[in-house]
CSV table of C-alpha atoms and ligand atoms in Angstrom, one decimal:
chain,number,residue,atom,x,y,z
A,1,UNK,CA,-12.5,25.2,-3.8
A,2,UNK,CA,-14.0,22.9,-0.9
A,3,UNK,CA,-13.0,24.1,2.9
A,4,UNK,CA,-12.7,20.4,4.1
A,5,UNK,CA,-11.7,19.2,8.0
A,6,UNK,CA,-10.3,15.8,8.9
A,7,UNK,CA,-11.9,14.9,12.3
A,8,UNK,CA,-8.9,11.7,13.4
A,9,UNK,CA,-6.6,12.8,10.6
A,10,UNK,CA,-3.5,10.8,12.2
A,11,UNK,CA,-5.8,7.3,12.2
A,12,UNK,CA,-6.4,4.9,9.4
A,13,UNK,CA,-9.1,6.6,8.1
A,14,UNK,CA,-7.8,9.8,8.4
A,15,UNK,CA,-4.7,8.9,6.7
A,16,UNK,CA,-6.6,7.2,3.9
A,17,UNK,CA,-8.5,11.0,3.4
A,18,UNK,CA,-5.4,12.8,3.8
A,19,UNK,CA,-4.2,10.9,0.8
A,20,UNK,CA,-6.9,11.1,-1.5
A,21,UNK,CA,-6.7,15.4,-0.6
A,22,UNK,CA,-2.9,15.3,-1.0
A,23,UNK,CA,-3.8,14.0,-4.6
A,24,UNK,CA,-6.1,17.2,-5.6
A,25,UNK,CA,-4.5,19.9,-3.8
A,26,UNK,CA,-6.3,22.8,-6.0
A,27,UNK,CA,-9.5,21.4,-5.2
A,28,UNK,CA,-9.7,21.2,-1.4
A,29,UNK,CA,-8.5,24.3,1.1
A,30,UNK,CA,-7.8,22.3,4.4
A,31,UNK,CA,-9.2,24.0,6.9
A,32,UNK,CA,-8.9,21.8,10.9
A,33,UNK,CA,-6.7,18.6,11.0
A,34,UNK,CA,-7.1,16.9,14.6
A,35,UNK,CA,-5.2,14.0,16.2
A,36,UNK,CA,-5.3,12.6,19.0
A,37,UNK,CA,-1.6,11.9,20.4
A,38,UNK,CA,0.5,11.6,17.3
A,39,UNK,CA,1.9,15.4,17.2
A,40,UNK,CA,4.3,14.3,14.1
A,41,UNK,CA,2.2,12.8,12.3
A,42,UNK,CA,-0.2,16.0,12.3
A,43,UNK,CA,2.5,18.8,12.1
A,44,UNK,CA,3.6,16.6,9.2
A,45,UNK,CA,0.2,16.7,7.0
A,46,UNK,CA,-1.0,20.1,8.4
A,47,UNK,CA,2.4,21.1,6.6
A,48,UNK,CA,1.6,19.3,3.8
A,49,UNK,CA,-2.1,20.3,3.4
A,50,UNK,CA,-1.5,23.8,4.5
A,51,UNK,CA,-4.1,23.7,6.7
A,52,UNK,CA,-5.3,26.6,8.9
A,53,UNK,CA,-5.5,24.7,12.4
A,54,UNK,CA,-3.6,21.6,14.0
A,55,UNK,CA,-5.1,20.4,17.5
A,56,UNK,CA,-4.1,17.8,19.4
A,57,UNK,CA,-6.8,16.3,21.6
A,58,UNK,CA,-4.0,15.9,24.4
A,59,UNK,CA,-3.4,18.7,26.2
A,60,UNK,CA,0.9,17.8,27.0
A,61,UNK,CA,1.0,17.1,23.2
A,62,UNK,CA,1.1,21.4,23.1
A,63,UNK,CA,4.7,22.4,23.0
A,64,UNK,CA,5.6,19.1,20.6
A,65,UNK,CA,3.2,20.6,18.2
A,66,UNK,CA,4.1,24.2,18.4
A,67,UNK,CA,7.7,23.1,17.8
A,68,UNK,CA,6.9,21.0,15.0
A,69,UNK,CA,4.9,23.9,13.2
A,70,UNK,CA,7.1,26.6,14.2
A,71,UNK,CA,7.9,28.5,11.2
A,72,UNK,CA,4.5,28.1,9.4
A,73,UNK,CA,1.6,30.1,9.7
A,74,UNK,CA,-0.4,27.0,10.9
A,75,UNK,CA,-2.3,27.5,14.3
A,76,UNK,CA,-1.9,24.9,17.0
A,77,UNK,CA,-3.9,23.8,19.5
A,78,UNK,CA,-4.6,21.2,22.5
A,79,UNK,CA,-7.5,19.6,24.5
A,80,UNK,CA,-11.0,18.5,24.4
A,81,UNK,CA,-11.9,22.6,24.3
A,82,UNK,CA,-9.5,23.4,21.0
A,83,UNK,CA,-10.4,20.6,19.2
A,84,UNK,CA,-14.1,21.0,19.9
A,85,UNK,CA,-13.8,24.5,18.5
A,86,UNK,CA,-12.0,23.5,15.3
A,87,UNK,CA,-15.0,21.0,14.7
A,88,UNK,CA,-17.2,24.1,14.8
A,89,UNK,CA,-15.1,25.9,12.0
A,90,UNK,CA,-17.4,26.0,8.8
A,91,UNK,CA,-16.6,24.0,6.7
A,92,UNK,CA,-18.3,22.3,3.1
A,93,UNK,CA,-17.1,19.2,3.9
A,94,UNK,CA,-15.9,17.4,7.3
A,95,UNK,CA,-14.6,14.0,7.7
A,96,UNK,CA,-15.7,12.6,11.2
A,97,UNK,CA,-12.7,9.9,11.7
A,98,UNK,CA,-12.1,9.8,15.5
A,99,UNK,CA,-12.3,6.3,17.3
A,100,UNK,CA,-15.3,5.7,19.7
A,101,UNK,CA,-17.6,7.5,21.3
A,102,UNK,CA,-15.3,11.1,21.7
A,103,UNK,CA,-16.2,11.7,18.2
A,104,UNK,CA,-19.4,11.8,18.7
A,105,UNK,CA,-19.7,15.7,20.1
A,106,UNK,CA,-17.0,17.1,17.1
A,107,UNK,CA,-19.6,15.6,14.8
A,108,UNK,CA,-22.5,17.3,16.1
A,109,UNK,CA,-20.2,20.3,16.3
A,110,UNK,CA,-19.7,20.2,12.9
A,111,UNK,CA,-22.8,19.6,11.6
A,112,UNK,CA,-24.6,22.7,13.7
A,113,UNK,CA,-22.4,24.8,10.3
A,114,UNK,CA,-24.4,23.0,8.3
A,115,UNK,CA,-21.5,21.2,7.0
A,116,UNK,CA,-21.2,17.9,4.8
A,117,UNK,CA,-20.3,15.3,7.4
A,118,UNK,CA,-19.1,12.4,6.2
A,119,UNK,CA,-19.4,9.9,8.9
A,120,UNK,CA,-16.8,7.0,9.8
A,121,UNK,CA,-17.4,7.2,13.7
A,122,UNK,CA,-20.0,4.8,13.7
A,123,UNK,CA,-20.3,5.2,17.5
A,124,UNK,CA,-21.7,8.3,17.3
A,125,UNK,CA,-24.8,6.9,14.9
A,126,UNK,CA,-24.8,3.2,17.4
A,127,UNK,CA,-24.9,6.1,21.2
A,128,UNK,CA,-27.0,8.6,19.8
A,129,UNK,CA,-28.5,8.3,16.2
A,130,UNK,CA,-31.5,10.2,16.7
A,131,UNK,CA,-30.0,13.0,18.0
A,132,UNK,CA,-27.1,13.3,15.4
A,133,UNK,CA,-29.9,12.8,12.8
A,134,UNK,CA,-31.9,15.7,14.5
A,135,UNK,CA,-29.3,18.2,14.3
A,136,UNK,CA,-28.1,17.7,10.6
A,137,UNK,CA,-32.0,17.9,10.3
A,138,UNK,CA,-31.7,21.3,12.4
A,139,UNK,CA,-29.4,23.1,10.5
A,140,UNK,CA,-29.9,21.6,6.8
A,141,UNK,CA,-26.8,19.6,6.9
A,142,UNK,CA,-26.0,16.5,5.3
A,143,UNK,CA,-24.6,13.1,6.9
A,144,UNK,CA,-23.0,10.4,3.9
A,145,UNK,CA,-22.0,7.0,6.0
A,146,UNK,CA,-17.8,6.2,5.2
A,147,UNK,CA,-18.2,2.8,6.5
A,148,UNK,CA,-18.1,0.8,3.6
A,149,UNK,CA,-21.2,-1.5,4.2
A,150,UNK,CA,-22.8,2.0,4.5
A,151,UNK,CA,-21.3,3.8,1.7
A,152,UNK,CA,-22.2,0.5,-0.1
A,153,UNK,CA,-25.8,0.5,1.0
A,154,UNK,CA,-26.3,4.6,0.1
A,155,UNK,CA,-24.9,3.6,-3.1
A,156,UNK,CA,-27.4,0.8,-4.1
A,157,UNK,CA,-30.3,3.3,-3.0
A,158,UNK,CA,-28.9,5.9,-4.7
A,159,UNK,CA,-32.9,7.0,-7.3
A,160,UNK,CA,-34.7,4.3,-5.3
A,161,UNK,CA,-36.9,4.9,-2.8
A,162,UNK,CA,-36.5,3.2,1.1
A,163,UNK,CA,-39.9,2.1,1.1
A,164,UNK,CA,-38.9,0.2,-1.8
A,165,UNK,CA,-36.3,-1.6,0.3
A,166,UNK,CA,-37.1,-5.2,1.8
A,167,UNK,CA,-33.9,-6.1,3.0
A,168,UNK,CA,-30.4,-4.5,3.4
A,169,UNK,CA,-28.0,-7.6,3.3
A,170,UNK,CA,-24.3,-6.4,5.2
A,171,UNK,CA,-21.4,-8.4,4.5
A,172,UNK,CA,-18.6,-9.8,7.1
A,173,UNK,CA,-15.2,-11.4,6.5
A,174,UNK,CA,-15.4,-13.5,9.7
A,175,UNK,CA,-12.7,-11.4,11.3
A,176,UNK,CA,-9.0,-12.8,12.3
A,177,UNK,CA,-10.7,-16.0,13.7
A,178,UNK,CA,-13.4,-17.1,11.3
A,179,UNK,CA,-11.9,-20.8,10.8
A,180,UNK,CA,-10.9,-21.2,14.5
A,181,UNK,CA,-12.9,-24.0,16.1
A,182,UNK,CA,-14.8,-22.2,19.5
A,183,UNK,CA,-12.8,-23.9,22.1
A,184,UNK,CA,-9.7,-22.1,20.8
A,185,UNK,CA,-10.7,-18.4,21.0
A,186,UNK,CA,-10.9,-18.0,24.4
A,187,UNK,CA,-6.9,-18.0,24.3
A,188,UNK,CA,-6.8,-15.6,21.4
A,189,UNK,CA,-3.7,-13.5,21.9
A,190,UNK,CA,-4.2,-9.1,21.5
A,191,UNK,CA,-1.5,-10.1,18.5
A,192,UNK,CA,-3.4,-12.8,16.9
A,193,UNK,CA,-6.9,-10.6,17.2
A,194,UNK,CA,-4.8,-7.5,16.0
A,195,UNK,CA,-4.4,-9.2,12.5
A,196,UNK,CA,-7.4,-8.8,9.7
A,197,UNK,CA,-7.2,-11.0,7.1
A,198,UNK,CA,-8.5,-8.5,4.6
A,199,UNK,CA,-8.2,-4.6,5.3
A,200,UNK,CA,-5.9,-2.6,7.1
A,201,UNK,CA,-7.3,-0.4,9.9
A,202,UNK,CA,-7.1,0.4,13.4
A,203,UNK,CA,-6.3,-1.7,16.1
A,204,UNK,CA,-9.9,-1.1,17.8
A,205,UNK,CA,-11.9,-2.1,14.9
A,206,UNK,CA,-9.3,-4.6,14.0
A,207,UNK,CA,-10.5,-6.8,17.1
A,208,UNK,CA,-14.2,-5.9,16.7
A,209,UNK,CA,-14.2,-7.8,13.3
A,210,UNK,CA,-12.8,-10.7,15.0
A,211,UNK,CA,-15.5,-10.6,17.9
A,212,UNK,CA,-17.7,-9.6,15.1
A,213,UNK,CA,-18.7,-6.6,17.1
A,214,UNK,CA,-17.9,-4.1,14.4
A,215,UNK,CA,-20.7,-6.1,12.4
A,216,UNK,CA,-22.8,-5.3,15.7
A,217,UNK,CA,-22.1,-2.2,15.4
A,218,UNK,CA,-22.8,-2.0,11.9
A,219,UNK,CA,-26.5,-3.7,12.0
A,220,UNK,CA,-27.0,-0.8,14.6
A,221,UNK,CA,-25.3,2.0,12.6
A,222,UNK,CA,-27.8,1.1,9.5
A,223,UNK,CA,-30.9,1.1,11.4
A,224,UNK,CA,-30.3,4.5,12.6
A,225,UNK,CA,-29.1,5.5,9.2
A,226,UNK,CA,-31.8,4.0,6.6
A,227,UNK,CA,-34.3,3.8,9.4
A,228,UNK,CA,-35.3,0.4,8.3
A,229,UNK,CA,-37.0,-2.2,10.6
A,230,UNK,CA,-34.3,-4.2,12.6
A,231,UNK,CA,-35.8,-7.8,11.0
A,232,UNK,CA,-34.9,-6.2,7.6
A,233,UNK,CA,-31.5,-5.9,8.5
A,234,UNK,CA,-29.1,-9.7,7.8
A,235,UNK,CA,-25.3,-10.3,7.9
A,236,UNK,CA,-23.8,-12.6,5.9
A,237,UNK,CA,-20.2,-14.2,6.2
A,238,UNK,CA,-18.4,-13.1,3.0
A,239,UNK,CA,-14.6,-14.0,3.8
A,240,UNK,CA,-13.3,-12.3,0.1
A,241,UNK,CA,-14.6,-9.0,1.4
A,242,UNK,CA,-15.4,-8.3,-2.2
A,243,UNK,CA,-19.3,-7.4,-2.2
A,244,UNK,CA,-19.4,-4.7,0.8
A,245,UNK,CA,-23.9,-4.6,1.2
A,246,UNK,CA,-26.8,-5.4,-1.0
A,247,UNK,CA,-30.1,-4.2,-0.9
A,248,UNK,CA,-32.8,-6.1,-1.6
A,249,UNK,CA,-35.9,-4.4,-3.8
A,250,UNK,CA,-39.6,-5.8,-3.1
A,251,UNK,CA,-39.7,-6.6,-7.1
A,252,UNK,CA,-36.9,-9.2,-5.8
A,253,UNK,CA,-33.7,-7.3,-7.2
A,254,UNK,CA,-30.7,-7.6,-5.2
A,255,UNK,CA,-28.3,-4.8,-6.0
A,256,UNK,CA,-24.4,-5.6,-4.9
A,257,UNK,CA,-20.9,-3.2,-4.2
A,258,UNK,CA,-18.7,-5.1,-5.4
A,259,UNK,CA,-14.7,-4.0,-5.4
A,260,UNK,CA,-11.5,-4.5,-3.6
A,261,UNK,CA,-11.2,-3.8,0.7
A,262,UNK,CA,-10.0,0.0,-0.1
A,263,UNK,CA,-11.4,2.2,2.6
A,264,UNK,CA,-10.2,4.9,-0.1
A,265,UNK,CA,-13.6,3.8,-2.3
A,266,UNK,CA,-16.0,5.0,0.8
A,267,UNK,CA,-14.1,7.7,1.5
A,268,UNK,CA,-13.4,9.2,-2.1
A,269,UNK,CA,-17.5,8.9,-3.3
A,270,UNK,CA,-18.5,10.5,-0.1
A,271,UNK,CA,-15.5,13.4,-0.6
A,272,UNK,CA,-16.6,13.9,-4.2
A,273,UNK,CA,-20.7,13.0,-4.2
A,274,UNK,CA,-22.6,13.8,-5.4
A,275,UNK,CA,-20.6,13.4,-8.5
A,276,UNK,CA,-18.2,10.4,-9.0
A,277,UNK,CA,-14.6,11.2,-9.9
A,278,UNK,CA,-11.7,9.3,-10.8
A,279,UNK,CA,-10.1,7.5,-7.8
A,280,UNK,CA,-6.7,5.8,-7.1
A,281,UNK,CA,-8.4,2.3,-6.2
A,282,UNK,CA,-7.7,-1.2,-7.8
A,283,UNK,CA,-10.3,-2.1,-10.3
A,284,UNK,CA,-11.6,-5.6,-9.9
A,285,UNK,CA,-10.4,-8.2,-12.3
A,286,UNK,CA,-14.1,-10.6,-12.0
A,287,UNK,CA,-12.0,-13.5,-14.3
A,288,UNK,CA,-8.9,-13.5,-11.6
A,289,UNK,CA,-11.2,-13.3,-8.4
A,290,UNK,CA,-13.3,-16.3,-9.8
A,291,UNK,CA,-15.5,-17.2,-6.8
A,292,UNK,CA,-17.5,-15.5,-4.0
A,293,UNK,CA,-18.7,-17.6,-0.9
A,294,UNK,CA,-20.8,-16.6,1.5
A,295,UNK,CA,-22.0,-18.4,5.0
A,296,UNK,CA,-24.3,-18.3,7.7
A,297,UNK,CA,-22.7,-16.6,10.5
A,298,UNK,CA,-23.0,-18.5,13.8
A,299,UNK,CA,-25.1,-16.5,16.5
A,300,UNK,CA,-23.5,-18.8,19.0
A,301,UNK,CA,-19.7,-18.2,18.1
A,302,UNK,CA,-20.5,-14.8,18.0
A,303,UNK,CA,-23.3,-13.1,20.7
A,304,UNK,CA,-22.7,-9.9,19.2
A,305,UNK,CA,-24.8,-10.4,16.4
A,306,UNK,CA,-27.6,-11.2,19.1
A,307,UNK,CA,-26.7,-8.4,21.6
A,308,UNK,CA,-27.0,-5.7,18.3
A,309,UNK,CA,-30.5,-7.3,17.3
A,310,UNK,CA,-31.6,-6.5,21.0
A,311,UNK,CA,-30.3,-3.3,20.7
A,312,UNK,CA,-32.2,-2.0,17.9
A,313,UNK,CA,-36.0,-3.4,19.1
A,314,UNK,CA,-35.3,-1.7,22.1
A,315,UNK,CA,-33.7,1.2,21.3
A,316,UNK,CA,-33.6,5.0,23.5
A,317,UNK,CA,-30.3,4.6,25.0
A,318,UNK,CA,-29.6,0.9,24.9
A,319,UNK,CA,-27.2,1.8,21.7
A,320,UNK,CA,-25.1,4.4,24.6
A,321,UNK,CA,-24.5,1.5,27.0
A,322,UNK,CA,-23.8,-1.4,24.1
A,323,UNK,CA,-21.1,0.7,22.8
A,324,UNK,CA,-19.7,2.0,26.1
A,325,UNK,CA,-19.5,-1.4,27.6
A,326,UNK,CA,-18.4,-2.6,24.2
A,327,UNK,CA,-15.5,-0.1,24.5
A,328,UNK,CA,-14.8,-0.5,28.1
A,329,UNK,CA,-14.3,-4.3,27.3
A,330,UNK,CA,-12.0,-3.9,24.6
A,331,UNK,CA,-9.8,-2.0,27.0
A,332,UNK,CA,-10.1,-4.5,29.3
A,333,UNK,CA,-9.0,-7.5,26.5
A,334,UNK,CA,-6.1,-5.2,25.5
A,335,UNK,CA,-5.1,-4.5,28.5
A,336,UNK,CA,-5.0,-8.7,29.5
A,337,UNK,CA,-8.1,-8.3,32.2
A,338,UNK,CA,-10.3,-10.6,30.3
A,339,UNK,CA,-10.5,-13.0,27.5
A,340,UNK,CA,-11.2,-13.2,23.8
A,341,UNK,CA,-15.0,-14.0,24.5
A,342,UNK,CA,-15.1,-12.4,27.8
A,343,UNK,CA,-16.0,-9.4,25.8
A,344,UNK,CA,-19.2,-10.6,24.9
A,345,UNK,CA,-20.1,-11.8,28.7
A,346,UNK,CA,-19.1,-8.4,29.5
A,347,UNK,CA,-21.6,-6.4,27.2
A,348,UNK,CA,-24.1,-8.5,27.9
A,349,UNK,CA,-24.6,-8.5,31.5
A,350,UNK,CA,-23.8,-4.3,31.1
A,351,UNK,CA,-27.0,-3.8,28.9
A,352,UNK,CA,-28.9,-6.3,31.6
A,353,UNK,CA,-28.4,-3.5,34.3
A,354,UNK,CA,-29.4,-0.9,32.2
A,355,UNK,CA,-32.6,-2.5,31.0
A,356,UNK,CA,-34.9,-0.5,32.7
A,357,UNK,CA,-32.5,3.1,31.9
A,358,UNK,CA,-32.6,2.9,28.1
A,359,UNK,CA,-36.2,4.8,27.2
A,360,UNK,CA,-35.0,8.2,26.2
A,361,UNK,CA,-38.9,9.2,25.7
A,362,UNK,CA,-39.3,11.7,22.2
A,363,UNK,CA,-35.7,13.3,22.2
A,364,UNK,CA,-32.3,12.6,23.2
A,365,UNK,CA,-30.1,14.5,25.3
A,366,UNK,CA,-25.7,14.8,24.7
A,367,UNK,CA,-25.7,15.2,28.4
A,368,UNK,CA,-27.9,12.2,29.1
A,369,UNK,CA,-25.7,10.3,26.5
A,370,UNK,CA,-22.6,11.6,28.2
A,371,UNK,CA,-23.8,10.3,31.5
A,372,UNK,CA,-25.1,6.9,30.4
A,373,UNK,CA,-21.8,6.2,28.3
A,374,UNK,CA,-20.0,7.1,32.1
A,375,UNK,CA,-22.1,5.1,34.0
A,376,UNK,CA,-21.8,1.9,31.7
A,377,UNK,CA,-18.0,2.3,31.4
A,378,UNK,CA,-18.0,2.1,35.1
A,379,UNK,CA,-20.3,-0.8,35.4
A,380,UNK,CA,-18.4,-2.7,33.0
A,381,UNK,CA,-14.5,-2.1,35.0
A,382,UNK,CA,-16.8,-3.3,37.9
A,383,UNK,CA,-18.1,-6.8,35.6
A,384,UNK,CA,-14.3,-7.0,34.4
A,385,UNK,CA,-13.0,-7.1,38.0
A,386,UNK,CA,-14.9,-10.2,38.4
A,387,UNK,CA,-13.6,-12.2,35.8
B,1,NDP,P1,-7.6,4.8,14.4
B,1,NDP,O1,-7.4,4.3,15.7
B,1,NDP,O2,-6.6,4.4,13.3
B,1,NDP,O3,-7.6,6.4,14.4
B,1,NDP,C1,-8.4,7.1,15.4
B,1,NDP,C2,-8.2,8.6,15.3
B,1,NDP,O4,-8.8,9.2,16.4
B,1,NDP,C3,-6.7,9.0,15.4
B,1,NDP,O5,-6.6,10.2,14.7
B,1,NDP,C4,-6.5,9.2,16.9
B,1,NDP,O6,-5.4,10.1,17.1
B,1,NDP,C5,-7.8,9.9,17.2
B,1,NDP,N1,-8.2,9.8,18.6
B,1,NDP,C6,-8.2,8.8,19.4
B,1,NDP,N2,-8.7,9.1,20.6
B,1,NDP,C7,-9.1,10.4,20.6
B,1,NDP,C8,-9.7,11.2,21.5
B,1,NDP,N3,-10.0,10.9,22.7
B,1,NDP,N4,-9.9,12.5,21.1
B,1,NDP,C9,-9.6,12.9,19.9
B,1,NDP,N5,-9.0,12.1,18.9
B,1,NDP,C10,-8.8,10.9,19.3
B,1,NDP,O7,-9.1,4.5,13.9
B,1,NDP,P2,-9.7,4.2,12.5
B,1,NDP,O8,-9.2,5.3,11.6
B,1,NDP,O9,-9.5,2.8,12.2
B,1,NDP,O10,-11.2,4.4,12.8
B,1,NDP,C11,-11.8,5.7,12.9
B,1,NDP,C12,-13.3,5.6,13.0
B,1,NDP,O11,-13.7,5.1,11.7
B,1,NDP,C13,-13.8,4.6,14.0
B,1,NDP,O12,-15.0,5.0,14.5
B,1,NDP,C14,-14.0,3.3,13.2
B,1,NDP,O13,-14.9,2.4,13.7
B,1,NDP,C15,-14.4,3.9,11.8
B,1,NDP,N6,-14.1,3.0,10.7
B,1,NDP,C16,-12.9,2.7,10.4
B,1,NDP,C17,-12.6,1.9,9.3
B,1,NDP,C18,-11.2,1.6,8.9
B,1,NDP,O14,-11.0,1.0,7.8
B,1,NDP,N7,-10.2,1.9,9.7
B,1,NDP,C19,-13.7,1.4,8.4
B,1,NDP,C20,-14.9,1.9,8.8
B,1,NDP,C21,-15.2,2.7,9.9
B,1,NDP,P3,-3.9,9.5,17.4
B,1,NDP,O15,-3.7,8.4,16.5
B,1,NDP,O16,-3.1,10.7,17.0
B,1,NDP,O17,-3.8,9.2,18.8
């Protein structure tokens, strides 16, 4: 039986895991599930997946949960200390599903048992690669990406050899606004950014598709991951969402993922690899989907794309301050400070007063990353005030 964790189990990505365990429940003992705020919905599926341990990150979210659970055997538990603690319970496999940059430390919690971690918080590979690289390195553990582009890319090099590798070709739908002419995106309502025309996920990466700074993200995430050069790295608008990466071979072979937005693909072959098991997914009907398109993104509509390129040639802790200021902005769009393509503005002037701060010399530090993602969060609310 597989002791598995769900890092974020009440988010999108958790919930898309919880599913697929639900499905096999002799095959999986559930060991942590964490959340965030949503007590109910983790009292619910710790219930359902008998798990050992519940923990809600916040701390007044204690008594709900203890109520909810009352009854069970299930342990529950609150704060940045509890759930850091159920990250560190071994475990063969971990999914690492918590937004942003605080689920960066559970990972590396995690991963210091040696454990499987299969990696959705792309912020933890854009703020600190190397060092989350390191420590699976350390203690013999293994990282499989969950973002699809990634678990597309691992899948196409799966026998092949990275030298091998020219380019590595990631996909983008274009985001809610793809077909919006410029002058109109500035006024892009939260609700109207909140709305992806293809998958369903969170509200966070929901808007960093339409700024195209999930793809930013992405570029960034594979670097660190594949450790290819960043000119071998392209994005290509592909609004059916269909074909998730390629990766093109120096004999000139281009080798496509191709199947339906279903985060449940990613997150199934990394639960089950390294063997491939049956999985509740629509299979692809090639006749009914016809035609694929695919476009040239616009570096001027979207800055992103240039910002992430930046990033990786100079790269230390320049990754730490794109993403805090990246997150730091969002907030601010959310919360009506600043405008759609403010964001961009706001992330770029942040990673001009860092320039000099980024070199992070042989090895990388958690409290050096901690600090930098601080400071740039500060710096950014400063940069929004002025808008
Ligand atoms: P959601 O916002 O849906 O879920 C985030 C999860 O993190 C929830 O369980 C939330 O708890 C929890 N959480 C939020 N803040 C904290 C905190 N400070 N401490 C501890 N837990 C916290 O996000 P997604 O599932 O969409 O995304 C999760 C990660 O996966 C992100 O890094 C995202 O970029 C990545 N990803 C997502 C994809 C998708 O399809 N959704 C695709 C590829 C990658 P609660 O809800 O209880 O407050």
């Amino acid at each position: 039986m597989k002791r598995v964790s769900i890092l974020g189990a009440t988010g999108s990505i958790g919930q898309n895991t919880v599913d697929l365990i639900a499905r096999e429940p002799g095959d999986f003992h559930v060991v942590a599930l964490t959340g965030g705020r949503n007590t109910a919905r983790l009292a619910d599926d710790a219930i359902r997946l008998g798990a050992e341990v519940a923990v809600i990150a916040h701390e007044n979210g204690l008594d709900d949960l203890r109520t909810r659970l009352a009854g069970t055997s299930i342990e529950a538990a609150a704060g940045r200390a509890a759930l850091l603690d159920a990250a560190s319970r071994p475990t063969d496999w971990t999914m690492s599903a918590i937004v942003g940059s605080a689920g960066l430390e559970p990972g590396l919690r995690a991963l210091a048992n040696g454990t499987c971690l299969a990696l959705a918080n792309k912020e933890s590979l854009v703020c600190a690669g190397s060092l989350l690289l390191a420590e699976a390195g350390r203690h013999d553990a293994t990282i499989l990406p969950v973002d699809s582009e990634h678990s597309a890319i691992f899948q196409a090099l799966a026998g092949e050899e990275i030298a091998a590798v020219e380019r590595i070709v990631i996909t983008a739908s274009g985001g809610a606004f793809r077909d919006w002419p410029l002058e109109k995106l500035q006024s892009a309502t939260l609700a109207e950014a909140s709305a992806h025309p293809n998958w369903d996920m969170g509200q966070r990466i929901t808007i960093d598709s339409a700024t195209l700074f999930n793809k930013a993200m992405e570029m960034i995430e594979a670097r660190e991951f594949f450790r290819v050069r960043p000119e071998q790295i392209e994005v290509v608008i592909h609004p059916e969402s269909l074909i998730h990466a390629l990766v093109g071979f120096r004999d000139g072979a281009l080798m496509a993922h191709v199947g339906p937005p279903d985060m449940r693909h990613a997150i199934g072959y990394a639960l089950n690899w390294p063997e491939r098991r049956h999985l509740p997914v629509e299979r692809l009907d090639l006749v009914k989907t016809g035609q694929l398109t695919f476009r040239e993104p616009d570096e001027a509509r979207h800055p992103a794309l240039r910002l992430a390129r930046e990033v990786m040639e100079t790269g230390g802790y320049s990754g730490a301050v794109f993403n805090a200021a990246k997150e730091a902005a969002l907030d601010g769009f959310i919360a009506g400070q600043i405008g759609f393509l403010d964001m961009a503005g706001v992330v770029e002037t942040v990673l001009e007063r860092f320039a000099a701060r980024t070199d992070c010399g042989t090895s990388m530090t958690l409290e050096t990353v901690h600090a930098i993602d601080g400071e740039a969060r500060r710096v950014a609310s400063e940069v929004i005030a002025t808008f």
